mmCIF file of C-alpha atoms in Angstrom:
data_model
loop_
_atom_site.group_PDB
_atom_site.id
_atom_site.type_symbol
_atom_site.label_atom_id
_atom_site.label_comp_id
_atom_site.label_asym_id
_atom_site.label_seq_id
_atom_site.Cartn_x
_atom_site.Cartn_y
_atom_site.Cartn_z
ATOM 1 C CA MET A 1486 -25.736 3.620 -80.192
ATOM 2 C CA VAL A 1487 -26.269 5.026 -76.657
ATOM 3 C CA SER A 1488 -25.294 8.680 -76.392
ATOM 4 C CA PRO A 1489 -22.614 9.486 -73.779
ATOM 5 C CA THR A 1490 -25.119 11.720 -71.962
ATOM 6 C CA ASN A 1491 -27.700 8.940 -71.819
ATOM 7 C CA PHE A 1492 -25.117 6.440 -70.673
ATOM 8 C CA LEU A 1493 -23.924 8.780 -67.896
ATOM 9 C CA LEU A 1494 -27.495 9.415 -66.816
ATOM 10 C CA HIS A 1495 -28.186 5.689 -66.614
ATOM 11 C CA ALA A 1496 -24.940 5.082 -64.740
ATOM 12 C CA PHE A 1497 -25.780 7.870 -62.308
ATOM 13 C CA LEU A 1498 -29.302 6.510 -61.716
ATOM 14 C CA TRP A 1499 -27.911 3.004 -61.143
ATOM 15 C CA LEU A 1500 -25.383 4.341 -58.636
ATOM 16 C CA ALA A 1501 -28.089 6.315 -56.855
ATOM 17 C CA LEU A 1502 -30.268 3.210 -56.621
ATOM 18 C CA ALA A 1503 -27.350 1.090 -55.425
ATOM 19 C CA ALA A 1504 -26.522 3.673 -52.769
ATOM 20 C CA THR A 1505 -30.147 3.699 -51.630
ATOM 21 C CA ALA A 1506 -30.335 -0.090 -51.571
ATOM 22 C CA PHE A 1507 -27.192 -0.454 -49.512
ATOM 23 C CA SER A 1508 -27.411 2.538 -47.197
ATOM 24 C CA LEU A 1509 -29.046 2.280 -43.798
ATOM 25 C CA SER A 1510 -32.621 3.501 -43.365
ATOM 26 C CA PRO A 1511 -34.970 3.848 -40.380
ATOM 27 C CA ASN A 1512 -37.674 2.168 -42.493
ATOM 28 C CA PHE A 1513 -35.653 -0.916 -43.444
ATOM 29 C CA TYR A 1514 -38.016 -3.392 -41.715
ATOM 30 C CA HIS A 1515 -41.276 -1.501 -42.353
ATOM 31 C CA ASN A 1516 -42.431 -3.902 -45.081
ATOM 32 C CA VAL A 1517 -40.432 -7.033 -44.224
ATOM 33 C CA CYS A 1518 -41.448 -7.159 -40.554
ATOM 34 C CA PRO A 1519 -43.235 -4.139 -39.061
ATOM 35 C CA GLN A 1520 -43.487 -5.971 -35.700
ATOM 36 C CA ALA A 1521 -39.680 -6.168 -35.316
ATOM 37 C CA LEU A 1522 -38.976 -2.852 -33.569
ATOM 38 C CA PRO A 1523 -41.921 -3.054 -31.110
ATOM 39 C CA ALA A 1524 -40.715 -6.580 -30.195
ATOM 40 C CA ILE A 1525 -37.185 -5.329 -29.435
ATOM 41 C CA LYS A 1526 -38.618 -2.493 -27.341
ATOM 42 C CA ARG A 1527 -40.770 -4.884 -25.276
ATOM 43 C CA VAL A 1528 -37.857 -7.151 -24.353
ATOM 44 C CA VAL A 1529 -35.521 -4.212 -23.593
ATOM 45 C CA GLU A 1530 -38.097 -2.496 -21.383
ATOM 46 C CA ALA A 1531 -38.721 -5.722 -19.439
ATOM 47 C CA ALA A 1532 -34.967 -6.323 -18.987
ATOM 48 C CA VAL A 1533 -34.306 -2.739 -17.836
ATOM 49 C CA HIS A 1534 -37.314 -2.852 -15.519
ATOM 50 C CA LYS A 1535 -35.904 -6.034 -13.958
ATOM 51 C CA GLU A 1536 -32.384 -4.573 -13.616
ATOM 52 C CA ARG A 1537 -31.783 -0.862 -14.282
ATOM 53 C CA ARG A 1538 -28.092 -1.437 -14.928
ATOM 54 C CA MET A 1539 -28.952 -3.538 -18.001
ATOM 55 C CA GLY A 1540 -29.747 -0.341 -19.931
ATOM 56 C CA ALA A 1541 -26.133 0.810 -19.655
ATOM 57 C CA SER A 1542 -24.889 -2.698 -20.493
ATOM 58 C CA LEU A 1543 -26.910 -2.857 -23.723
ATOM 59 C CA LEU A 1544 -25.794 0.648 -24.743
ATOM 60 C CA ARG A 1545 -22.185 -0.381 -24.198
ATOM 61 C CA LEU A 1546 -22.556 -3.529 -26.325
ATOM 62 C CA HIS A 1547 -23.458 -1.413 -29.355
ATOM 63 C CA PHE A 1548 -20.526 0.951 -28.722
ATOM 64 C CA HIS A 1549 -17.985 -1.871 -28.263
ATOM 65 C CA ASP A 1550 -19.368 -3.632 -31.327
ATOM 66 C CA CYS A 1551 -19.134 -0.575 -33.608
ATOM 67 C CA PHE A 1552 -15.562 0.345 -32.630
ATOM 68 C CA VAL A 1553 -14.195 -3.047 -33.726
ATOM 69 C CA ASN A 1554 -14.453 -3.286 -37.524
ATOM 70 C CA GLY A 1555 -17.799 -1.494 -37.653
ATOM 71 C CA CYS A 1556 -21.317 -2.204 -36.358
ATOM 72 C CA ASP A 1557 -21.499 -5.819 -37.490
ATOM 73 C CA GLY A 1558 -22.448 -7.858 -34.418
ATOM 74 C CA SER A 1559 -18.923 -9.344 -34.226
ATOM 75 C CA LEU A 1560 -18.826 -8.771 -30.444
ATOM 76 C CA LEU A 1561 -21.636 -11.296 -29.987
ATOM 77 C CA LEU A 1562 -19.757 -14.205 -31.578
ATOM 78 C CA ASP A 1563 -18.306 -16.873 -29.279
ATOM 79 C CA SER A 1564 -14.836 -18.317 -29.973
ATOM 80 C CA THR A 1565 -14.402 -20.954 -32.681
ATOM 81 C CA SER A 1566 -11.400 -22.868 -34.005
ATOM 82 C CA SER A 1567 -10.804 -20.035 -36.512
ATOM 83 C CA PHE A 1568 -11.052 -16.953 -34.241
ATOM 84 C CA GLU A 1569 -11.073 -15.899 -30.601
ATOM 85 C CA THR A 1570 -14.087 -13.997 -29.335
ATOM 86 C CA GLU A 1571 -13.894 -10.210 -28.855
ATOM 87 C CA LYS A 1572 -15.480 -10.853 -25.445
ATOM 88 C CA ASN A 1573 -11.959 -11.783 -24.252
ATOM 89 C CA ALA A 1574 -10.398 -8.459 -25.278
ATOM 90 C CA ARG A 1575 -8.941 -6.204 -22.536
ATOM 91 C CA GLY A 1576 -11.808 -3.713 -22.692
ATOM 92 C CA ASN A 1577 -14.443 -6.471 -22.637
ATOM 93 C CA LEU A 1578 -13.292 -9.355 -20.442
ATOM 94 C CA ASN A 1579 -15.461 -9.827 -17.313
ATOM 95 C CA SER A 1580 -17.002 -6.495 -18.182
ATOM 96 C CA VAL A 1581 -19.335 -6.544 -21.218
ATOM 97 C CA ARG A 1582 -22.677 -8.125 -20.347
ATOM 98 C CA GLY A 1583 -26.268 -8.421 -21.539
ATOM 99 C CA PHE A 1584 -25.719 -11.256 -24.023
ATOM 100 C CA GLU A 1585 -28.643 -13.249 -22.580
ATOM 101 C CA VAL A 1586 -30.942 -10.270 -23.196
ATOM 102 C CA VAL A 1587 -29.709 -10.091 -26.813
ATOM 103 C CA ASP A 1588 -30.547 -13.800 -27.156
ATOM 104 C CA GLN A 1589 -34.045 -13.117 -25.773
ATOM 105 C CA ILE A 1590 -34.541 -10.229 -28.215
ATOM 106 C CA LYS A 1591 -33.372 -12.357 -31.133
ATOM 107 C CA ALA A 1592 -35.742 -15.216 -30.211
ATOM 108 C CA GLU A 1593 -38.708 -12.843 -29.849
ATOM 109 C CA VAL A 1594 -37.981 -10.925 -33.076
ATOM 110 C CA ASP A 1595 -37.559 -14.120 -35.083
ATOM 111 C CA ARG A 1596 -40.835 -15.384 -33.571
ATOM 112 C CA VAL A 1597 -42.884 -12.303 -34.524
ATOM 113 C CA CYS A 1598 -41.252 -12.042 -37.954
ATOM 114 C CA GLY A 1599 -41.679 -15.758 -38.651
ATOM 115 C CA ARG A 1600 -38.032 -16.158 -39.677
ATOM 116 C CA PRO A 1601 -34.606 -14.547 -39.114
ATOM 117 C CA VAL A 1602 -34.837 -11.232 -40.988
ATOM 118 C CA VAL A 1603 -33.402 -8.829 -38.386
ATOM 119 C CA SER A 1604 -29.629 -8.885 -37.969
ATOM 120 C CA CYS A 1605 -27.932 -9.119 -34.592
ATOM 121 C CA ALA A 1606 -26.054 -5.901 -35.458
ATOM 122 C CA ASP A 1607 -29.374 -4.081 -35.921
ATOM 123 C CA ILE A 1608 -30.694 -5.580 -32.682
ATOM 124 C CA LEU A 1609 -27.742 -3.998 -30.827
ATOM 125 C CA ALA A 1610 -28.378 -0.599 -32.441
ATOM 126 C CA VAL A 1611 -32.096 -0.592 -31.586
ATOM 127 C CA ALA A 1612 -31.581 -2.037 -28.083
ATOM 128 C CA ALA A 1613 -29.086 0.772 -27.329
ATOM 129 C CA ARG A 1614 -31.676 3.411 -28.268
ATOM 130 C CA ASP A 1615 -34.501 1.668 -26.406
ATOM 131 C CA SER A 1616 -32.299 1.357 -23.294
ATOM 132 C CA VAL A 1617 -31.563 5.092 -23.267
ATOM 133 C CA VAL A 1618 -35.273 5.871 -23.656
ATOM 134 C CA ALA A 1619 -36.203 3.388 -20.897
ATOM 135 C CA LEU A 1620 -33.889 5.275 -18.516
ATOM 136 C CA GLY A 1621 -35.422 8.658 -19.335
ATOM 137 C CA GLY A 1622 -33.119 9.717 -22.172
ATOM 138 C CA PRO A 1623 -33.706 10.986 -25.717
ATOM 139 C CA THR A 1624 -34.962 8.989 -28.654
ATOM 140 C CA TRP A 1625 -33.689 8.990 -32.237
ATOM 141 C CA LYS A 1626 -34.456 7.231 -35.509
ATOM 142 C CA VAL A 1627 -32.105 4.257 -35.694
ATOM 143 C CA ARG A 1628 -30.906 3.608 -39.236
ATOM 144 C CA LEU A 1629 -31.226 -0.066 -40.078
ATOM 145 C CA GLY A 1630 -30.162 -2.622 -42.653
ATOM 146 C CA ARG A 1631 -26.853 -3.773 -41.149
ATOM 147 C CA ARG A 1632 -25.851 -7.375 -41.713
ATOM 148 C CA ASP A 1633 -23.840 -9.641 -39.423
ATOM 149 C CA SER A 1634 -20.148 -10.421 -39.720
ATOM 150 C CA THR A 1635 -18.877 -13.971 -40.162
ATOM 151 C CA THR A 1636 -15.765 -13.415 -38.051
ATOM 152 C CA ALA A 1637 -14.439 -11.533 -35.030
ATOM 153 C CA SER A 1638 -11.048 -10.205 -33.911
ATOM 154 C CA ARG A 1639 -9.900 -10.126 -30.311
ATOM 155 C CA THR A 1640 -6.569 -8.583 -31.421
ATOM 156 C CA LEU A 1641 -8.289 -5.693 -33.164
ATOM 157 C CA ALA A 1642 -10.569 -5.175 -30.146
ATOM 158 C CA ASP A 1643 -7.474 -5.008 -27.903
ATOM 159 C CA ASN A 1644 -5.994 -2.331 -30.149
ATOM 160 C CA VAL A 1645 -8.965 -0.090 -30.902
ATOM 161 C CA LEU A 1646 -11.276 0.001 -27.883
ATOM 162 C CA PRO A 1647 -10.660 3.177 -25.853
ATOM 163 C CA SER A 1648 -9.181 2.548 -22.423
ATOM 164 C CA ALA A 1649 -10.167 4.083 -19.081
ATOM 165 C CA SER A 1650 -6.620 5.379 -18.598
ATOM 166 C CA MET A 1651 -6.486 7.451 -21.810
ATOM 167 C CA ASP A 1652 -5.771 11.181 -21.687
ATOM 168 C CA LEU A 1653 -7.558 13.695 -23.924
ATOM 169 C CA PRO A 1654 -5.195 13.559 -26.976
ATOM 170 C CA ALA A 1655 -5.374 9.744 -26.956
ATOM 171 C CA LEU A 1656 -9.178 9.807 -26.727
ATOM 172 C CA ILE A 1657 -9.501 12.368 -29.531
ATOM 173 C CA ASN A 1658 -7.226 10.260 -31.715
ATOM 174 C CA ASN A 1659 -9.068 7.041 -30.843
ATOM 175 C CA PHE A 1660 -12.405 8.539 -31.913
ATOM 176 C CA LYS A 1661 -10.872 10.208 -34.975
ATOM 177 C CA ASN A 1662 -9.756 6.758 -36.173
ATOM 178 C CA GLN A 1663 -13.440 5.808 -36.213
ATOM 179 C CA GLY A 1664 -14.423 8.927 -38.176
ATOM 180 C CA LEU A 1665 -15.787 10.606 -35.039
ATOM 181 C CA ASN A 1666 -14.934 14.124 -33.843
ATOM 182 C CA LYS A 1667 -14.492 15.841 -30.459
ATOM 183 C CA ARG A 1668 -18.196 16.575 -30.118
ATOM 184 C CA ASP A 1669 -18.941 12.884 -30.694
ATOM 185 C CA LEU A 1670 -16.322 11.974 -28.080
ATOM 186 C CA VAL A 1671 -17.841 14.200 -25.378
ATOM 187 C CA ALA A 1672 -21.464 13.419 -26.241
ATOM 188 C CA LEU A 1673 -20.932 9.640 -26.411
ATOM 189 C CA SER A 1674 -18.874 9.671 -23.188
ATOM 190 C CA GLY A 1675 -22.048 11.107 -21.683
ATOM 191 C CA GLY A 1676 -23.414 7.575 -21.973
ATOM 192 C CA HIS A 1677 -21.609 7.161 -18.633
ATOM 193 C CA THR A 1678 -24.518 9.062 -17.089
ATOM 194 C CA ILE A 1679 -25.969 5.551 -16.675
ATOM 195 C CA GLY A 1680 -24.294 2.459 -15.309
ATOM 196 C CA LEU A 1681 -21.487 1.387 -13.028
ATOM 197 C CA SER A 1682 -17.762 0.690 -13.187
ATOM 198 C CA GLN A 1683 -15.532 -1.849 -11.458
ATOM 199 C CA CYS A 1684 -12.991 -0.905 -8.790
ATOM 200 C CA LEU A 1685 -10.167 -2.413 -10.872
ATOM 201 C CA ILE A 1686 -10.854 0.183 -13.585
ATOM 202 C CA PHE A 1687 -10.886 3.320 -11.396
ATOM 203 C CA ARG A 1688 -8.592 2.299 -8.497
ATOM 204 C CA ASN A 1689 -5.509 4.074 -9.864
ATOM 205 C CA ARG A 1690 -7.414 7.355 -10.210
ATOM 206 C CA ILE A 1691 -8.940 7.437 -6.716
ATOM 207 C CA TYR A 1692 -5.573 6.711 -5.035
ATOM 208 C CA ASN A 1693 -3.113 8.575 -7.273
ATOM 209 C CA ALA A 1694 -4.801 11.355 -9.270
ATOM 210 C CA THR A 1695 -4.288 15.014 -8.380
ATOM 211 C CA ASP A 1696 -7.218 16.341 -10.445
ATOM 212 C CA ILE A 1697 -9.822 14.708 -8.203
ATOM 213 C CA ASP A 1698 -12.135 16.107 -5.537
ATOM 214 C CA PRO A 1699 -10.664 14.792 -2.217
ATOM 215 C CA ALA A 1700 -14.058 14.039 -0.632
ATOM 216 C CA PHE A 1701 -15.136 12.163 -3.771
ATOM 217 C CA ALA A 1702 -11.888 10.133 -3.803
ATOM 218 C CA LYS A 1703 -12.375 9.258 -0.118
ATOM 219 C CA GLU A 1704 -15.966 8.170 -0.737
ATOM 220 C CA ARG A 1705 -14.916 5.894 -3.614
ATOM 221 C CA ARG A 1706 -12.027 4.376 -1.608
ATOM 222 C CA ALA A 1707 -14.565 3.135 0.951
ATOM 223 C CA THR A 1708 -15.762 0.477 -1.508
ATOM 224 C CA CYS A 1709 -12.551 0.122 -3.535
ATOM 225 C CA PRO A 1710 -9.569 -0.883 -1.373
ATOM 226 C CA ARG A 1711 -5.957 -0.680 -2.605
ATOM 227 C CA THR A 1712 -5.924 -4.463 -2.941
ATOM 228 C CA GLY A 1713 -8.843 -6.823 -3.477
ATOM 229 C CA GLY A 1714 -12.409 -5.912 -4.285
ATOM 230 C CA ASN A 1715 -11.621 -5.670 -8.002
ATOM 231 C CA THR A 1716 -15.219 -6.269 -9.063
ATOM 232 C CA ASN A 1717 -16.792 -3.901 -6.511
ATOM 233 C CA LEU A 1718 -19.046 -1.501 -8.369
ATOM 234 C CA ALA A 1719 -19.427 2.282 -8.195
ATOM 235 C CA PRO A 1720 -21.702 4.595 -10.225
ATOM 236 C CA PHE A 1721 -20.263 7.075 -12.750
ATOM 237 C CA ASP A 1722 -22.534 9.755 -11.296
ATOM 238 C CA PRO A 1723 -25.065 10.021 -8.428
ATOM 239 C CA THR A 1724 -28.009 8.914 -10.632
ATOM 240 C CA PRO A 1725 -26.808 5.752 -12.455
ATOM 241 C CA SER A 1726 -30.349 4.706 -13.410
ATOM 242 C CA ARG A 1727 -31.315 8.024 -14.960
ATOM 243 C CA PHE A 1728 -30.143 9.389 -18.297
ATOM 244 C CA ASP A 1729 -29.434 12.985 -17.253
ATOM 245 C CA THR A 1730 -26.548 15.503 -17.148
ATOM 246 C CA ALA A 1731 -25.201 14.585 -13.683
ATOM 247 C CA TYR A 1732 -22.155 12.972 -15.363
ATOM 248 C CA PHE A 1733 -21.072 16.345 -16.805
ATOM 249 C CA LYS A 1734 -21.862 18.202 -13.570
ATOM 250 C CA ASN A 1735 -19.525 15.734 -11.847
ATOM 251 C CA LEU A 1736 -16.695 16.420 -14.316
ATOM 252 C CA VAL A 1737 -16.896 20.166 -13.671
ATOM 253 C CA LYS A 1738 -16.406 19.397 -9.956
ATOM 254 C CA GLU A 1739 -13.469 17.007 -10.624
ATOM 255 C CA LYS A 1740 -15.608 14.027 -9.685
ATOM 256 C CA GLY A 1741 -15.020 12.003 -12.852
ATOM 257 C CA LEU A 1742 -14.758 8.309 -11.941
ATOM 258 C CA LEU A 1743 -12.351 7.249 -14.696
ATOM 259 C CA THR A 1744 -9.208 9.006 -15.906
ATOM 260 C CA SER A 1745 -10.805 9.073 -19.366
ATOM 261 C CA ASP A 1746 -13.908 10.770 -17.902
ATOM 262 C CA GLN A 1747 -12.028 13.583 -16.150
ATOM 263 C CA ALA A 1748 -9.796 14.010 -19.223
ATOM 264 C CA LEU A 1749 -12.782 15.661 -20.933
ATOM 265 C CA PHE A 1750 -12.642 18.496 -18.380
ATOM 266 C CA SER A 1751 -8.973 19.056 -17.650
ATOM 267 C CA GLY A 1752 -8.100 22.428 -19.159
ATOM 268 C CA GLY A 1753 -8.266 21.079 -22.725
ATOM 269 C CA SER A 1754 -10.242 21.689 -25.914
ATOM 270 C CA THR A 1755 -13.364 19.846 -24.700
ATOM 271 C CA ASP A 1756 -13.914 21.827 -21.459
ATOM 272 C CA LYS A 1757 -16.440 24.202 -23.031
ATOM 273 C CA LEU A 1758 -18.582 21.383 -24.358
ATOM 274 C CA VAL A 1759 -18.627 19.655 -20.957
ATOM 275 C CA GLU A 1760 -19.744 22.941 -19.378
ATOM 276 C CA THR A 1761 -22.465 23.393 -21.999
ATOM 277 C CA TYR A 1762 -23.848 19.874 -21.470
ATOM 278 C CA SER A 1763 -23.712 20.265 -17.665
ATOM 279 C CA LYS A 1764 -26.000 23.305 -17.898
ATOM 280 C CA ASN A 1765 -28.103 22.426 -20.933
ATOM 281 C CA PRO A 1766 -29.700 18.950 -21.001
ATOM 282 C CA ASN A 1767 -31.322 19.650 -24.366
ATOM 283 C CA ALA A 1768 -27.970 20.398 -26.025
ATOM 284 C CA PHE A 1769 -26.620 17.096 -24.664
ATOM 285 C CA TRP A 1770 -29.657 15.113 -25.796
ATOM 286 C CA VAL A 1771 -29.545 16.530 -29.329
ATOM 287 C CA ASP A 1772 -25.802 15.901 -29.710
ATOM 288 C CA PHE A 1773 -25.948 12.445 -28.099
ATOM 289 C CA SER A 1774 -28.668 11.378 -30.546
ATOM 290 C CA LYS A 1775 -26.713 12.688 -33.551
ATOM 291 C CA SER A 1776 -23.505 11.021 -32.360
ATOM 292 C CA MET A 1777 -25.263 7.692 -31.788
ATOM 293 C CA ILE A 1778 -26.469 7.803 -35.402
ATOM 294 C CA ARG A 1779 -22.948 8.651 -36.584
ATOM 295 C CA MET A 1780 -21.434 5.831 -34.527
ATOM 296 C CA GLY A 1781 -24.094 3.423 -35.822
ATOM 297 C CA ASN A 1782 -22.936 4.260 -39.355
ATOM 298 C CA ILE A 1783 -19.377 2.973 -38.811
ATOM 299 C CA LYS A 1784 -18.570 0.486 -41.603
ATOM 300 C CA PRO A 1785 -21.855 -1.476 -41.697
ATOM 301 C CA LEU A 1786 -22.131 -4.602 -43.812
ATOM 302 C CA THR A 1787 -25.073 -4.143 -46.186
ATOM 303 C CA GLY A 1788 -26.705 -5.682 -49.246
ATOM 304 C CA LYS A 1789 -25.180 -9.083 -49.911
ATOM 305 C CA GLN A 1790 -22.288 -8.637 -47.454
ATOM 306 C CA GLY A 1791 -22.214 -10.757 -44.303
ATOM 307 C CA GLN A 1792 -25.327 -12.654 -43.275
ATOM 308 C CA ILE A 1793 -28.388 -12.567 -41.014
ATOM 309 C CA ARG A 1794 -27.384 -14.857 -38.160
ATOM 310 C CA VAL A 1795 -29.860 -17.399 -36.854
ATOM 311 C CA ASN A 1796 -28.041 -17.440 -33.504
ATOM 312 C CA CYS A 1797 -26.251 -14.198 -32.546
ATOM 313 C CA ARG A 1798 -23.433 -16.168 -30.888
ATOM 314 C CA LYS A 1799 -22.598 -18.286 -33.977
ATOM 315 C CA VAL A 1800 -21.943 -17.862 -37.679
ATOM 316 C CA ASN A 1801 -24.629 -19.669 -39.734
#
C-alpha cells in the first residue's frame, strides 16, 4: 500500500511537471525548431524597414488579440458561417492591419521548421517584441508555447477592447478585468510612442477638449477637419518611428492625441508614473518589457488545448 506521504509527493511532482509542461517558456521552440525565432525577426525587420508604421501595427495586433479571450490568435481568423471575425469589432474595423505580414511570417517559419510547429498566437507575441526592437525599443524574453483558438468573438471584442474615449477610471477597470494593474496600463499605453491614429478617433478631443494645449489642437485640426477626412493620419507623438519617451513628454504638456492618452495625466493616480517615464527612459523600458510579458500571459491555450493553425486566417 502507498503511504499517504508518498502519494502526496507523487501527486505534487505530477502537478509540478504538468505546470511546467503547460506553462509558457522562452525556450519552447529551442529543440523543436531553433530557426523559428530568427525567421520571425527577419520578416519583421524587412517589413518595418519597408514601412516604419508596420512596427506599431504588429504591436497592436498582439495587444488586441490578448484582450479578447486571451493571447490565442483569434484576431487573425476570418469570418465563417459559425462566427464573425474580430476584425469587424468597433476597436478593429478599418484600423487593425499587418495581416499580410503575419501571413509572410507564418509561411517563412513553416518553411524553415519543415512543418507547422509555431502557433499564430506565438508569432504575434514574438513579432510585437521584434517590432519594438526594430524601432529602437527594449527587448525581452517572450514566453512561448501558446496554441491557437478554433473560434473568435466579435461581440466580446466589442465589449472588452479599450476605447479611445475612456477616462482614467474606465481604463483602470478595463485593464483590471484582464488581470493588469495601473502600472501595466501606463506602461502599455506607452506603446503609442510609435504609430499613427485616424482623425475619426481623435476629432472629438481636438475640437472639444479643455485639457489640451491650444497650439497642439490647432496643429491637429489642420489635417483633421470637423467633417470628412476620417482616415487622415496623425502621429501620437513627434517621433512616431522611434520607440522613445516623447509620448509621455507630450502628456505632461497636455498634448495627448486621444482622450484615453491624456487621461493618464489628468490629475489622477497615474500622473506620477507618467512623469517618471517622461524623465526616465530606462524606467519606462523596464516596465514596458515586464508588462508585455504579463499581457502575453493572459489566458493562453497550452498543451492539448486549441491547435497549431496551418493558415493563421482559418481553423484547420
